[in-house]
GROMACS .gro file of C-alpha atoms in nm:
model
  512
    1MET     CA    1   2.346   0.549   1.606
    2VAL     CA    2   1.992   0.606   1.482
    3ALA     CA    3   1.847   0.416   1.776
    4ARG     CA    4   2.042   0.627   2.025
    5LEU     CA    5   1.944   0.950   1.855
    6VAL     CA    6   1.575   0.863   1.854
    7ARG     CA    7   1.590   0.760   2.219
    8GLY     CA    8   1.747   1.094   2.312
    9LEU     CA    9   1.480   1.286   2.123
   10VAL     CA   10   1.210   1.090   2.297
   11VAL     CA   11   1.339   1.163   2.646
   12ARG     CA   12   1.412   1.533   2.599
   13ARG     CA   13   1.142   1.650   2.359
   14VAL     CA   14   0.841   1.429   2.369
   15GLY     CA   15   0.814   1.249   2.698
   16VAL     CA   16   0.597   0.939   2.710
   17VAL     CA   17   0.584   0.769   2.371
   18VAL     CA   18   0.279   0.588   2.237
   19GLY     CA   19   0.420   0.486   1.898
   20VAL     CA   20   0.707   0.543   1.658
   21PHE     CA   21   0.634   0.508   1.287
   22LEU     CA   22   0.901   0.492   1.016
   23VAL     CA   23   0.839   0.650   0.676
   24VAL     CA   24   1.091   0.655   0.390
   25VAL     CA   25   1.038   0.950   0.157
   26ARG     CA   26   1.271   1.007  -0.138
   27GLY     CA   27   1.572   0.863   0.042
   28SER     CA   28   1.513   1.048   0.372
   29VAL     CA   29   1.401   0.894   0.697
   30ALA     CA   30   1.131   1.038   0.918
   31TYR     CA   31   1.014   0.919   1.256
   32TYR     CA   32   0.665   1.018   1.369
   33ILE     CA   33   0.652   1.019   1.747
   34VAL     CA   34   0.308   1.037   1.905
   35ALA     CA   35   0.278   1.197   2.248
   36PRO     CA   36  -0.049   1.143   2.438
   37SER     CA   37  -0.017   1.478   2.610
   38SER     CA   38  -0.052   1.670   2.285
   39ARG     CA   39  -0.257   1.408   2.096
   40ARG     CA   40  -0.077   1.496   1.777
   41CYS     CA   41   0.232   1.391   1.586
   42LYS     CA   42   0.560   1.571   1.630
   43GLN     CA   43   0.780   1.528   1.329
   44VAL     CA   44   1.149   1.474   1.386
   45TRP     CA   45   1.380   1.459   1.088
   46LEU     CA   46   1.709   1.277   1.129
   47THR     CA   47   1.972   1.454   0.923
   48GLN     CA   48   2.269   1.274   0.773
   49GLN     CA   49   2.624   1.393   0.735
   50GLN     CA   50   2.693   1.645   0.459
   51GLN     CA   51   2.881   1.388   0.253
   52GLN     CA   52   2.581   1.150   0.263
   53HIS     CA   53   2.346   1.431   0.158
   54ALA     CA   54   2.569   1.520  -0.136
   55ALA     CA   55   2.594   1.157  -0.247
   56ALA     CA   56   2.216   1.114  -0.222
   57ARG     CA   57   2.158   1.431  -0.425
   58ARG     CA   58   2.393   1.305  -0.695
   59ARG     CA   59   2.214   0.969  -0.707
   60ARG     CA   60   1.872   1.132  -0.727
   61SER     CA   61   1.996   1.371  -0.995
   62ARG     CA   62   2.113   1.079  -1.208
   63MET     CA   63   1.770   0.916  -1.167
   64GLY     CA   64   1.584   1.235  -1.251
   65MET     CA   65   1.438   1.268  -0.901
   66SER     CA   66   1.376   1.585  -0.702
   67GLN     CA   67   1.667   1.683  -0.479
   68THR     CA   68   1.445   1.821  -0.206
   69LEU     CA   69   1.201   1.658   0.029
   70ARG     CA   70   0.859   1.816  -0.010
   71LEU     CA   71   0.607   1.836   0.271
   72GLU     CA   72   0.325   1.749   0.030
   73ASP     CA   73   0.493   1.411  -0.028
   74VAL     CA   74   0.470   1.335   0.343
   75GLU     CA   75   0.110   1.457   0.361
   76ALA     CA   76   0.016   1.238   0.066
   77LEU     CA   77   0.169   0.936   0.236
   78SER     CA   78  -0.019   1.010   0.558
   79ALA     CA   79  -0.350   1.055   0.375
   80ARG     CA   80  -0.315   0.716   0.203
   81GLU     CA   81  -0.160   0.532   0.497
   82SER     CA   82  -0.479   0.372   0.629
   83ARG     CA   83  -0.629   0.273   0.292
   84ARG     CA   84  -0.619  -0.097   0.219
   85SER     CA   85  -0.744  -0.288  -0.082
   86ILE     CA   86  -1.008  -0.472   0.120
   87GLU     CA   87  -1.176  -0.141   0.205
   88ALA     CA   88  -1.186  -0.047  -0.163
   89PHE     CA   89  -1.286  -0.377  -0.325
   90SER     CA   90  -1.454  -0.587  -0.054
   91SER     CA   91  -1.772  -0.748  -0.183
   92LEU     CA   92  -1.977  -1.064  -0.146
   93PRO     CA   93  -2.249  -1.199  -0.375
   94ARG     CA   94  -2.592  -1.155  -0.222
   95ASP     CA   95  -2.649  -1.530  -0.230
   96ILE     CA   96  -2.353  -1.750  -0.316
   97ARG     CA   97  -2.580  -2.052  -0.353
   98SER     CA   98  -2.758  -1.900  -0.652
   99TRP     CA   99  -2.468  -1.695  -0.791
  100GLU     CA  100  -2.332  -1.777  -1.138
  101PRO     CA  101  -2.032  -1.622  -1.321
  102GLY     CA  102  -2.277  -1.407  -1.519
  103SER     CA  103  -2.641  -1.411  -1.614
  104LYS     CA  104  -2.716  -1.403  -1.987
  105SER     CA  105  -2.807  -1.036  -1.968
  106GLU     CA  106  -2.465  -0.960  -1.818
  107TRP     CA  107  -2.252  -1.160  -2.061
  108ALA     CA  108  -2.235  -0.874  -2.307
  109LEU     CA  109  -2.087  -0.652  -2.034
  110GLN     CA  110  -1.816  -0.903  -1.944
  111PRO     CA  111  -1.522  -0.916  -2.188
  112HIS     CA  112  -1.455  -1.269  -2.064
  113ARG     CA  113  -1.678  -1.501  -1.864
  114ILE     CA  114  -1.510  -1.790  -1.680
  115ASP     CA  115  -1.618  -2.120  -1.833
  116LEU     CA  116  -1.431  -2.413  -1.681
  117GLU     CA  117  -1.581  -2.657  -1.930
  118LYS     CA  118  -1.453  -2.456  -2.226
  119GLY     CA  119  -1.118  -2.395  -2.060
  120PRO     CA  120  -0.878  -2.099  -2.040
  121PRO     CA  121  -0.764  -1.886  -2.335
  122VAL     CA  122  -0.406  -2.008  -2.284
  123ALA     CA  123  -0.321  -2.363  -2.184
  124ASP     CA  124   0.001  -2.268  -2.003
  125PRO     CA  125  -0.004  -1.908  -1.874
  126PHE     CA  126   0.353  -1.938  -1.746
  127ALA     CA  127   0.500  -2.019  -2.088
  128LEU     CA  128   0.493  -1.654  -2.198
  129VAL     CA  129   0.741  -1.550  -1.926
  130GLU     CA  130   0.928  -1.879  -1.890
  131ALA     CA  131   1.241  -1.747  -2.057
  132GLU     CA  132   1.225  -1.426  -1.855
  133LEU     CA  133   1.209  -1.621  -1.528
  134SER     CA  134   1.454  -1.894  -1.629
  135GLY     CA  135   1.734  -1.744  -1.420
  136PHE     CA  136   1.504  -1.623  -1.144
  137ALA     CA  137   1.624  -1.870  -0.879
  138ASP     CA  138   1.990  -1.796  -0.950
  139ASP     CA  139   1.930  -1.420  -0.937
  140VAL     CA  140   1.753  -1.439  -0.601
  141THR     CA  141   2.014  -1.680  -0.465
  142ARG     CA  142   2.286  -1.427  -0.546
  143GLN     CA  143   2.086  -1.151  -0.378
  144VAL     CA  144   2.056  -1.344  -0.050
  145ALA     CA  145   2.412  -1.479  -0.040
  146ILE     CA  146   2.578  -1.412   0.294
  147ALA     CA  147   2.908  -1.499   0.459
  148ASN     CA  148   2.746  -1.713   0.730
  149PRO     CA  149   2.706  -2.058   0.566
  150VAL     CA  150   2.416  -2.178   0.785
  151LEU     CA  151   2.208  -1.863   0.744
  152SER     CA  152   2.291  -1.848   0.372
  153GLN     CA  153   2.184  -2.209   0.319
  154ALA     CA  154   1.860  -2.155   0.510
  155ALA     CA  155   1.776  -1.834   0.323
  156GLN     CA  156   1.850  -1.989  -0.017
  157HIS     CA  157   1.668  -2.318   0.044
  158PHE     CA  158   1.334  -2.218  -0.109
  159PHE     CA  159   1.496  -2.070  -0.417
  160ALA     CA  160   1.757  -2.341  -0.483
  161THR     CA  161   1.569  -2.657  -0.377
  162ALA     CA  162   1.197  -2.604  -0.306
  163GLN     CA  163   1.129  -2.341  -0.570
  164GLY     CA  164   0.749  -2.376  -0.573
  165LYS     CA  165   0.523  -2.239  -0.843
  166ARG     CA  166   0.664  -1.882  -0.864
  167VAL     CA  167   0.309  -1.756  -0.898
  168ARG     CA  168   0.381  -1.406  -0.766
  169PRO     CA  169   0.680  -1.320  -0.984
  170SER     CA  170   0.493  -1.468  -1.281
  171ILE     CA  171   0.197  -1.238  -1.211
  172VAL     CA  172   0.429  -0.936  -1.195
  173ALA     CA  173   0.604  -1.037  -1.517
  174LEU     CA  174   0.278  -1.097  -1.706
  175LEU     CA  175   0.121  -0.777  -1.580
  176SER     CA  176   0.434  -0.585  -1.683
  177ARG     CA  177   0.376  -0.708  -2.037
  178ALA     CA  178  -0.001  -0.663  -2.034
  179LEU     CA  179  -0.011  -0.299  -1.924
  180PRO     CA  180   0.040  -0.048  -2.203
  181PRO     CA  181   0.309   0.214  -2.135
  182ALA     CA  182   0.182   0.516  -1.945
  183LYS     CA  183   0.373   0.743  -2.184
  184THR     CA  184   0.599   0.720  -2.482
  185THR     CA  185   0.944   0.611  -2.371
  186GLU     CA  186   1.283   0.567  -2.532
  187PRO     CA  187   1.413   0.209  -2.560
  188ALA     CA  188   1.666   0.266  -2.283
  189GLU     CA  189   1.400   0.397  -2.047
  190ALA     CA  190   1.164   0.112  -2.135
  191GLU     CA  191   1.442  -0.134  -2.057
  192ALA     CA  192   1.504   0.035  -1.720
  193ILE     CA  193   1.132   0.008  -1.635
  194ALA     CA  194   1.132  -0.363  -1.727
  195ARG     CA  195   1.441  -0.418  -1.512
  196ARG     CA  196   1.278  -0.252  -1.209
  197GLN     CA  197   0.959  -0.454  -1.260
  198ARG     CA  198   1.160  -0.774  -1.270
  199GLN     CA  199   1.331  -0.667  -0.950
  200LEU     CA  200   0.985  -0.611  -0.801
  201GLY     CA  201   0.899  -0.974  -0.881
  202MET     CA  202   1.208  -1.087  -0.691
  203ILE     CA  203   1.119  -0.864  -0.396
  204THR     CA  204   0.765  -1.002  -0.386
  205GLU     CA  205   0.884  -1.363  -0.386
  206MET     CA  206   1.143  -1.293  -0.115
  207ILE     CA  207   0.877  -1.137   0.108
  208HIS     CA  208   0.645  -1.431   0.042
  209VAL     CA  209   0.914  -1.689   0.125
  210ALA     CA  210   1.008  -1.502   0.443
  211SER     CA  211   0.643  -1.513   0.552
  212LEU     CA  212   0.630  -1.889   0.482
  213ILE     CA  213   0.940  -1.950   0.694
  214HIS     CA  214   0.795  -1.750   0.984
  215ASP     CA  215   0.451  -1.915   0.946
  216ASP     CA  216   0.606  -2.261   0.966
  217VAL     CA  217   0.778  -2.169   1.292
  218LEU     CA  218   0.456  -2.034   1.442
  219ASP     CA  219   0.251  -2.334   1.322
  220ASP     CA  220   0.527  -2.588   1.397
  221ALA     CA  221   0.478  -2.731   1.047
  222ASP     CA  222   0.690  -3.027   0.942
  223THR     CA  223   0.697  -2.974   0.566
  224ARG     CA  224   0.669  -2.698   0.309
  225ARG     CA  225   0.663  -2.737  -0.071
  226GLY     CA  226   0.728  -3.110  -0.038
  227SER     CA  227   1.046  -3.054   0.161
  228ASP     CA  228   1.135  -3.023   0.529
  229ALA     CA  229   1.048  -2.689   0.686
  230ILE     CA  230   1.348  -2.465   0.757
  231HIS     CA  231   1.308  -2.484   1.135
  232LYS     CA  232   1.307  -2.864   1.114
  233MET     CA  233   1.625  -2.863   0.906
  234PHE     CA  234   1.807  -2.621   1.133
  235SER     CA  235   1.635  -2.464   1.435
  236ASN     CA  236   1.368  -2.210   1.521
  237LYS     CA  237   1.631  -1.941   1.573
  238VAL     CA  238   1.795  -2.001   1.236
  239ALA     CA  239   1.454  -2.006   1.064
  240VAL     CA  240   1.346  -1.677   1.222
  241LEU     CA  241   1.679  -1.512   1.140
  242SER     CA  242   1.673  -1.638   0.781
  243GLY     CA  243   1.321  -1.498   0.736
  244ASP     CA  244   1.431  -1.168   0.887
  245TYR     CA  245   1.733  -1.161   0.658
  246LEU     CA  246   1.517  -1.218   0.350
  247LEU     CA  247   1.294  -0.928   0.455
  248ALA     CA  248   1.601  -0.709   0.509
  249ARG     CA  249   1.738  -0.793   0.164
  250ALA     CA  250   1.396  -0.735   0.007
  251SER     CA  251   1.374  -0.396   0.179
  252SER     CA  252   1.717  -0.300   0.049
  253MET     CA  253   1.619  -0.396  -0.306
  254LEU     CA  254   1.291  -0.208  -0.266
  255ALA     CA  255   1.476   0.111  -0.171
  256ARG     CA  256   1.693   0.079  -0.482
  257LEU     CA  257   1.381   0.100  -0.700
  258ALA     CA  258   1.389   0.472  -0.614
  259ASN     CA  259   1.010   0.504  -0.622
  260THR     CA  260   0.850   0.646  -0.308
  261GLU     CA  261   0.499   0.528  -0.394
  262VAL     CA  262   0.614   0.171  -0.458
  263VAL     CA  263   0.797   0.173  -0.124
  264GLU     CA  264   0.475   0.289   0.042
  265VAL     CA  265   0.260   0.022  -0.122
  266MET     CA  266   0.498  -0.267  -0.054
  267ALA     CA  267   0.554  -0.150   0.305
  268ARG     CA  268   0.176  -0.171   0.346
  269ALA     CA  269   0.195  -0.531   0.220
  270LEU     CA  270   0.447  -0.615   0.494
  271ASP     CA  271   0.222  -0.453   0.752
  272SER     CA  272  -0.074  -0.657   0.624
  273LEU     CA  273   0.116  -0.986   0.645
  274VAL     CA  274   0.202  -0.922   1.009
  275SER     CA  275  -0.153  -0.808   1.087
  276GLY     CA  276  -0.295  -1.127   0.938
  277GLU     CA  277  -0.066  -1.346   1.144
  278ILE     CA  278  -0.155  -1.155   1.461
  279MET     CA  279  -0.525  -1.207   1.385
  280GLN     CA  280  -0.464  -1.580   1.354
  281ILE     CA  281  -0.259  -1.596   1.674
  282LYS     CA  282  -0.532  -1.411   1.865
  283THR     CA  283  -0.789  -1.658   1.736
  284THR     CA  284  -0.601  -1.968   1.845
  285GLN     CA  285  -0.489  -1.824   2.178
  286ALA     CA  286  -0.839  -1.707   2.266
  287SER     CA  287  -0.975  -2.058   2.222
  288SER     CA  288  -0.715  -2.221   2.448
  289LYS     CA  289  -0.806  -2.049   2.775
  290LYS     CA  290  -1.113  -1.964   2.973
  291ARG     CA  291  -1.189  -1.593   2.983
  292GLY     CA  292  -1.263  -1.384   3.287
  293ASP     CA  293  -1.439  -1.048   3.295
  294GLY     CA  294  -1.122  -0.863   3.203
  295ASP     CA  295  -1.054  -1.099   2.914
  296GLU     CA  296  -1.411  -1.052   2.793
  297ARG     CA  297  -1.352  -0.679   2.759
  298ALA     CA  298  -1.021  -0.749   2.583
  299ALA     CA  299  -1.204  -0.976   2.338
  300LEU     CA  300  -1.448  -0.699   2.258
  301ARG     CA  301  -1.162  -0.461   2.192
  302SER     CA  302  -1.008  -0.711   1.947
  303PHE     CA  303  -1.326  -0.715   1.741
  304GLY     CA  304  -1.140  -0.801   1.421
  305THR     CA  305  -1.104  -1.169   1.517
  306PRO     CA  306  -1.337  -1.458   1.435
  307THR     CA  307  -1.357  -1.536   1.809
  308LEU     CA  308  -1.555  -1.220   1.871
  309TYR     CA  309  -1.795  -1.314   1.599
  310ALA     CA  310  -1.873  -1.643   1.777
  311ARG     CA  311  -1.967  -1.437   2.083
  312ALA     CA  312  -2.141  -1.173   1.875
  313GLN     CA  313  -2.357  -1.434   1.705
  314ARG     CA  314  -2.488  -1.557   2.039
  315ALA     CA  315  -2.551  -1.196   2.137
  316PHE     CA  316  -2.756  -1.154   1.821
  317GLN     CA  317  -2.962  -1.456   1.918
  318ARG     CA  318  -3.018  -1.319   2.267
  319SER     CA  319  -3.111  -0.976   2.122
  320SER     CA  320  -2.860  -0.812   2.353
  321PHE     CA  321  -2.565  -0.756   2.123
  322GLN     CA  322  -2.633  -0.387   2.074
  323LEU     CA  323  -2.651  -0.329   2.448
  324LEU     CA  324  -2.323  -0.512   2.501
  325ALA     CA  325  -2.145  -0.320   2.226
  326ALA     CA  326  -2.287   0.011   2.347
  327LYS     CA  327  -2.162  -0.061   2.698
  328HIS     CA  328  -1.805  -0.071   2.568
  329GLY     CA  329  -1.843   0.205   2.308
  330LEU     CA  330  -1.789  -0.027   2.012
  331LEU     CA  331  -2.100   0.036   1.804
  332PRO     CA  332  -1.927   0.250   1.536
  333ALA     CA  333  -1.637   0.008   1.499
  334LEU     CA  334  -1.863  -0.296   1.479
  335GLY     CA  335  -2.069  -0.124   1.214
  336LYS     CA  336  -1.757  -0.068   1.000
  337LEU     CA  337  -1.675  -0.438   1.026
  338GLY     CA  338  -2.013  -0.539   0.889
  339LEU     CA  339  -2.145  -0.657   1.226
  340ALA     CA  340  -2.436  -0.418   1.218
  341GLU     CA  341  -2.774  -0.543   1.326
  342GLU     CA  342  -2.916  -0.565   0.974
  343GLU     CA  343  -2.634  -0.784   0.832
  344ASP     CA  344  -2.684  -1.157   0.808
  345PRO     CA  345  -2.464  -1.334   1.069
  346ASP     CA  346  -2.331  -1.581   0.812
  347ASP     CA  347  -2.220  -1.292   0.589
  348ALA     CA  348  -2.054  -1.120   0.884
  349GLU     CA  349  -1.860  -1.434   0.970
  350MET     CA  350  -1.754  -1.479   0.609
  351ARG     CA  351  -1.637  -1.117   0.587
  352LEU     CA  352  -1.410  -1.170   0.886
  353TYR     CA  353  -1.267  -1.481   0.723
  354LEU     CA  354  -1.206  -1.293   0.398
  355ARG     CA  355  -1.044  -1.007   0.588
  356LYS     CA  356  -0.791  -1.242   0.741
  357SER     CA  357  -0.737  -1.407   0.401
  358TYR     CA  358  -0.668  -1.066   0.251
  359PHE     CA  359  -0.410  -0.985   0.517
  360LYS     CA  360  -0.229  -1.318   0.493
  361THR     CA  361  -0.239  -1.384   0.117
  362ALA     CA  362  -0.414  -1.136  -0.111
  363SER     CA  363  -0.245  -0.822   0.023
  364LEU     CA  364   0.100  -0.908  -0.112
  365ILE     CA  365  -0.038  -1.003  -0.455
  366CYS     CA  366  -0.258  -0.697  -0.499
  367ASP     CA  367   0.008  -0.456  -0.370
  368ALA     CA  368   0.264  -0.611  -0.606
  369CYS     CA  369   0.019  -0.564  -0.894
  370LYS     CA  370  -0.035  -0.199  -0.805
  371SER     CA  371   0.340  -0.147  -0.773
  372THR     CA  372   0.387  -0.294  -1.120
  373ALA     CA  373   0.151  -0.030  -1.261
  374LEU     CA  374   0.328   0.246  -1.066
  375LEU     CA  375   0.666   0.140  -1.203
  376ALA     CA  376   0.514   0.153  -1.551
  377GLY     CA  377   0.452   0.523  -1.493
  378TYR     CA  378   0.085   0.532  -1.394
  379ASP     CA  379  -0.035   0.771  -1.124
  380PHE     CA  380  -0.119   0.635  -0.779
  381GLU     CA  381  -0.491   0.711  -0.813
  382SER     CA  382  -0.519   0.627  -1.183
  383SER     CA  383  -0.783   0.384  -1.307
  384ILE     CA  384  -0.512   0.152  -1.446
  385ALA     CA  385  -0.330   0.130  -1.114
  386SER     CA  386  -0.658   0.077  -0.929
  387ALA     CA  387  -0.776  -0.194  -1.169
  388SER     CA  388  -0.439  -0.370  -1.141
  389GLU     CA  389  -0.469  -0.365  -0.763
  390GLU     CA  390  -0.826  -0.495  -0.786
  391PHE     CA  391  -0.712  -0.780  -1.009
  392GLY     CA  392  -0.450  -0.887  -0.754
  393TYR     CA  393  -0.697  -0.852  -0.465
  394HIS     CA  394  -0.957  -1.086  -0.614
  395LEU     CA  395  -0.701  -1.329  -0.755
  396GLY     CA  396  -0.532  -1.350  -0.415
  397LEU     CA  397  -0.860  -1.421  -0.236
  398ALA     CA  398  -0.954  -1.689  -0.492
  399PHE     CA  399  -0.609  -1.846  -0.443
  400GLN     CA  400  -0.648  -1.856  -0.063
  401ILE     CA  401  -1.004  -1.994  -0.072
  402ILE     CA  402  -0.898  -2.278  -0.303
  403ASP     CA  403  -0.599  -2.338  -0.076
  404ASP     CA  404  -0.843  -2.384   0.212
  405VAL     CA  405  -1.054  -2.619  -0.002
  406LEU     CA  406  -0.750  -2.833  -0.084
  407ASP     CA  407  -0.696  -2.878   0.289
  408PHE     CA  408  -1.002  -3.106   0.276
  409SER     CA  409  -0.981  -3.252  -0.074
  410GLN     CA  410  -0.613  -3.345  -0.110
  411ASP     CA  411  -0.368  -3.553   0.092
  412SER     CA  412  -0.035  -3.444   0.233
  413ASP     CA  413   0.174  -3.578  -0.056
  414ASP     CA  414  -0.019  -3.374  -0.312
  415LEU     CA  415  -0.025  -3.056  -0.103
  416GLY     CA  416   0.337  -3.055   0.006
  417LYS     CA  417   0.211  -2.981   0.358
  418PRO     CA  418  -0.007  -3.168   0.610
  419ALA     CA  419  -0.371  -3.213   0.504
  420GLY     CA  420  -0.626  -3.095   0.760
  421ALA     CA  421  -0.372  -2.855   0.904
  422ASP     CA  422  -0.624  -2.570   0.929
  423LEU     CA  423  -0.852  -2.771   1.157
  424SER     CA  424  -0.558  -2.871   1.375
  425LEU     CA  425  -0.469  -2.502   1.408
  426GLY     CA  426  -0.827  -2.416   1.509
  427LEU     CA  427  -0.902  -2.218   1.192
  428ALA     CA  428  -1.256  -2.190   1.055
  429THR     CA  429  -1.213  -2.152   0.679
  430ALA     CA  430  -1.469  -2.110   0.400
  431PRO     CA  431  -1.559  -2.483   0.361
  432ILE     CA  432  -1.620  -2.508   0.737
  433LEU     CA  433  -1.825  -2.188   0.757
  434TYR     CA  434  -2.048  -2.292   0.468
  435ALA     CA  435  -2.087  -2.645   0.603
  436ALA     CA  436  -2.192  -2.501   0.942
  437GLN     CA  437  -2.482  -2.318   0.775
  438ASP     CA  438  -2.643  -2.657   0.700
  439HIS     CA  439  -2.498  -2.850   0.995
  440PRO     CA  440  -2.552  -2.657   1.320
  441GLU     CA  441  -2.368  -2.930   1.511
  442LEU     CA  442  -2.047  -2.780   1.371
  443ARG     CA  443  -2.103  -2.453   1.562
  444PRO     CA  444  -1.984  -2.576   1.904
  445LEU     CA  445  -1.673  -2.723   1.740
  446ILE     CA  446  -1.598  -2.392   1.569
  447ASP     CA  447  -1.651  -2.198   1.891
  448ARG     CA  448  -1.397  -2.409   2.078
  449ARG     CA  449  -1.163  -2.412   1.775
  450PHE     CA  450  -1.173  -2.792   1.737
  451LYS     CA  451  -0.983  -2.842   2.063
  452GLY     CA  452  -1.217  -3.106   2.207
  453PRO     CA  453  -1.146  -3.481   2.180
  454GLY     CA  454  -1.228  -3.600   1.828
  455ASP     CA  455  -1.326  -3.249   1.709
  456VAL     CA  456  -1.086  -3.241   1.415
  457GLN     CA  457  -1.200  -3.570   1.267
  458ALA     CA  458  -1.568  -3.496   1.333
  459ALA     CA  459  -1.543  -3.156   1.162
  460PHE     CA  460  -1.350  -3.306   0.871
  461ASN     CA  461  -1.620  -3.568   0.815
  462LEU     CA  462  -1.903  -3.314   0.837
  463VAL     CA  463  -1.737  -3.082   0.587
  464THR     CA  464  -1.656  -3.353   0.333
  465ASN     CA  465  -2.013  -3.486   0.354
  466SER     CA  466  -2.171  -3.142   0.311
  467ASN     CA  467  -2.187  -2.885   0.032
  468GLY     CA  468  -1.935  -2.664   0.214
  469ILE     CA  469  -1.655  -2.745  -0.032
  470ASP     CA  470  -1.875  -2.679  -0.337
  471LEU     CA  471  -1.990  -2.344  -0.197
  472ALA     CA  472  -1.633  -2.245  -0.114
  473VAL     CA  473  -1.528  -2.325  -0.472
  474LYS     CA  474  -1.819  -2.112  -0.590
  475LEU     CA  475  -1.698  -1.822  -0.374
  476ALA     CA  476  -1.350  -1.862  -0.521
  477THR     CA  477  -1.504  -1.856  -0.870
  478PHE     CA  478  -1.683  -1.531  -0.780
  479HIS     CA  479  -1.352  -1.367  -0.689
  480ALA     CA  480  -1.178  -1.517  -0.993
  481GLN     CA  481  -1.445  -1.367  -1.219
  482CYS     CA  482  -1.401  -1.030  -1.044
  483ALA     CA  483  -1.026  -1.061  -1.112
  484VAL     CA  484  -1.094  -1.129  -1.482
  485ASP     CA  485  -1.324  -0.825  -1.501
  486ALA     CA  486  -1.055  -0.609  -1.337
  487ILE     CA  487  -0.770  -0.713  -1.568
  488CYS     CA  488  -0.995  -0.652  -1.869
  489LYS     CA  489  -1.039  -0.295  -1.740
  490ALA     CA  490  -0.667  -0.248  -1.680
  491ALA     CA  491  -0.515  -0.396  -1.997
  492PRO     CA  492  -0.611  -0.411  -2.364
  493PRO     CA  493  -0.641  -0.749  -2.541
  494SER     CA  494  -0.303  -0.921  -2.571
  495ASP     CA  495  -0.132  -1.255  -2.515
  496ALA     CA  496  -0.021  -1.135  -2.171
  497ARG     CA  497  -0.377  -1.042  -2.071
  498ASP     CA  498  -0.500  -1.382  -2.190
  499ALA     CA  499  -0.230  -1.544  -1.976
  500LEU     CA  500  -0.345  -1.348  -1.669
  501ILE     CA  501  -0.705  -1.453  -1.735
  502SER     CA  502  -0.583  -1.812  -1.767
  503LEU     CA  503  -0.414  -1.779  -1.428
  504CYS     CA  504  -0.762  -1.731  -1.281
  505TYR     CA  505  -0.863  -2.063  -1.435
  506LEU     CA  506  -0.547  -2.226  -1.303
  507VAL     CA  507  -0.619  -2.103  -0.950
  508LEU     CA  508  -0.966  -2.262  -0.960
  509THR     CA  509  -0.851  -2.598  -1.101
  510ARG     CA  510  -0.521  -2.648  -0.921
  511THR     CA  511  -0.473  -2.957  -0.705
  512LYS     CA  512  -0.172  -2.845  -0.501
   0.00000   0.00000   0.00000
C-alpha cells in the first residue's frame, strides 16, 4: 500500500524523481522526494488510519514520549544526516615509523598508556559480562525464528553453531556498565535502560552477521568462523534472503527501542556498511577491465576509491594532476578527501584505505557505542556520547587493521577463513601499502589489483619479507591508544572501563 501511495504522489505532484529517502521520526514515516526542477525537497507525510494513530499515541504516552511530531526533530535529523565519525575523528600520526604510544612528556596526560609487555589491566575482559551474555545466542535465535525451516536455519546458523567472539555485544554491555547514569533514575527505570541496551547489543550483532552473510556471497568465500559459509550450505538466494531477514528483524527491534536518535545513528551504520561494500566492488571491478575515455571520467567522479588514487599518484608525478582535476571540476572534492597537492601521496592512499575500513568495520562499532550512551540518557552532542563514539571508531579501525595483518601472518585454520583472501580479491590493505613504500616493485601489482599471473604470491612474499606488517601493527596500536584515551574521557575508573581498555590490548594481540 505504501509503495503504491508513494508512486502516485511521485507521478502527480513531483514529476521526475532523483531520490527517495526514508526517515523514521517518533513512529511516523516521512519520504523526502527530490525533484530536479525545483532543486529542493518536497516533504510528503504518509498518514495512517485513525485507529493506528490512536494506538501509537497510547504507546508513546506509556513510554513518556511526545504525542506530536515536531518539525524541529526533522530539521535536527537533516542537519546531522551527513556527519560521520570519520569526519570527526579521522587522524594519522605524522610519521608512523617514529610514532610511539606516548612520549615521556605525554605520559602524565594519558590516564593509561598501552604497554603490551606489561599486559592489560584485566586478563579476560569478557568475564565481567559473561553471565549477562550467557543466554545471548538463545535470545537472538528466538528473535530470528521464522516459519520457513530453510530460511530459519540459515538465519540462526551464526548464533546457534558458529557463534564467533561476540565482540560487538560485549562492547555494548561493557560500555553500558562503564558509563555513569546521565541522571538519577529509579530502579525500574534503570532496569528498563539496561534492557534496551542489551537489546541494542543483539541488534548490533544481527546487523554484523547479516553483513558477513552478504559479504561471503559477494566474495564467494568458502568458510566463515571455521564453518561453511551460508551460501555454500544452501544457495546464494537463501543466503541473501537470510541476510535481508536478519536486517529486517534488527530494524524491527530497533524501532521498539522508541528512541529517534538511536534509530538515526544505527540507520547511518547500515548506510555505511553498504557504502563500504560498494567502494570495494568499484575497486575490484575497475581493475578487471580496460577503461575508455568515458570510463576515465567515471573513475574521476568516483574519487572515493583506491583506484583513483593509483591514477592520481601518477598525475602527481607528472605534475598534471591539478589540471586534470580542474578539467572535471573536482578540485574541491579532492581537497576534502586529502588529495590536495601538499599532502604526501602515501598518506593520501592510507586515508582512503582507512575510509573504507571505517565504512566496512568501524562504523557499526562506533555507532553502537554512541547509541549506548544515548540510551543511557546522554544528549546527542554531549561530550560523553562523542567520546563513546570516538572510542568505538578507533577500536573498530584497530580491529580491521589487525584483521588485515592476520591475512598475512596466520593460516586458514587459525583464521576461520582463507588466508591471503584480501590479495585474491584485489584489495590493497595496510601491510601492502606500507610494504610498497619500501618496495616500489609492488606498485604495478597494486595498480592492476594482483590480477596478473603470479601477482598474489609475489605480493605475499614481498609483504612478509618487508616491514609492512610491523608498520601496520604500529598503526593499529596508534588507533588502539586513541581508543583508550577516548574511553578514559567518557567513563570514570571502574572494572568495566578497565575491561574496555583490555579489549584494546586483546585486539592488538589476537591471532584469529
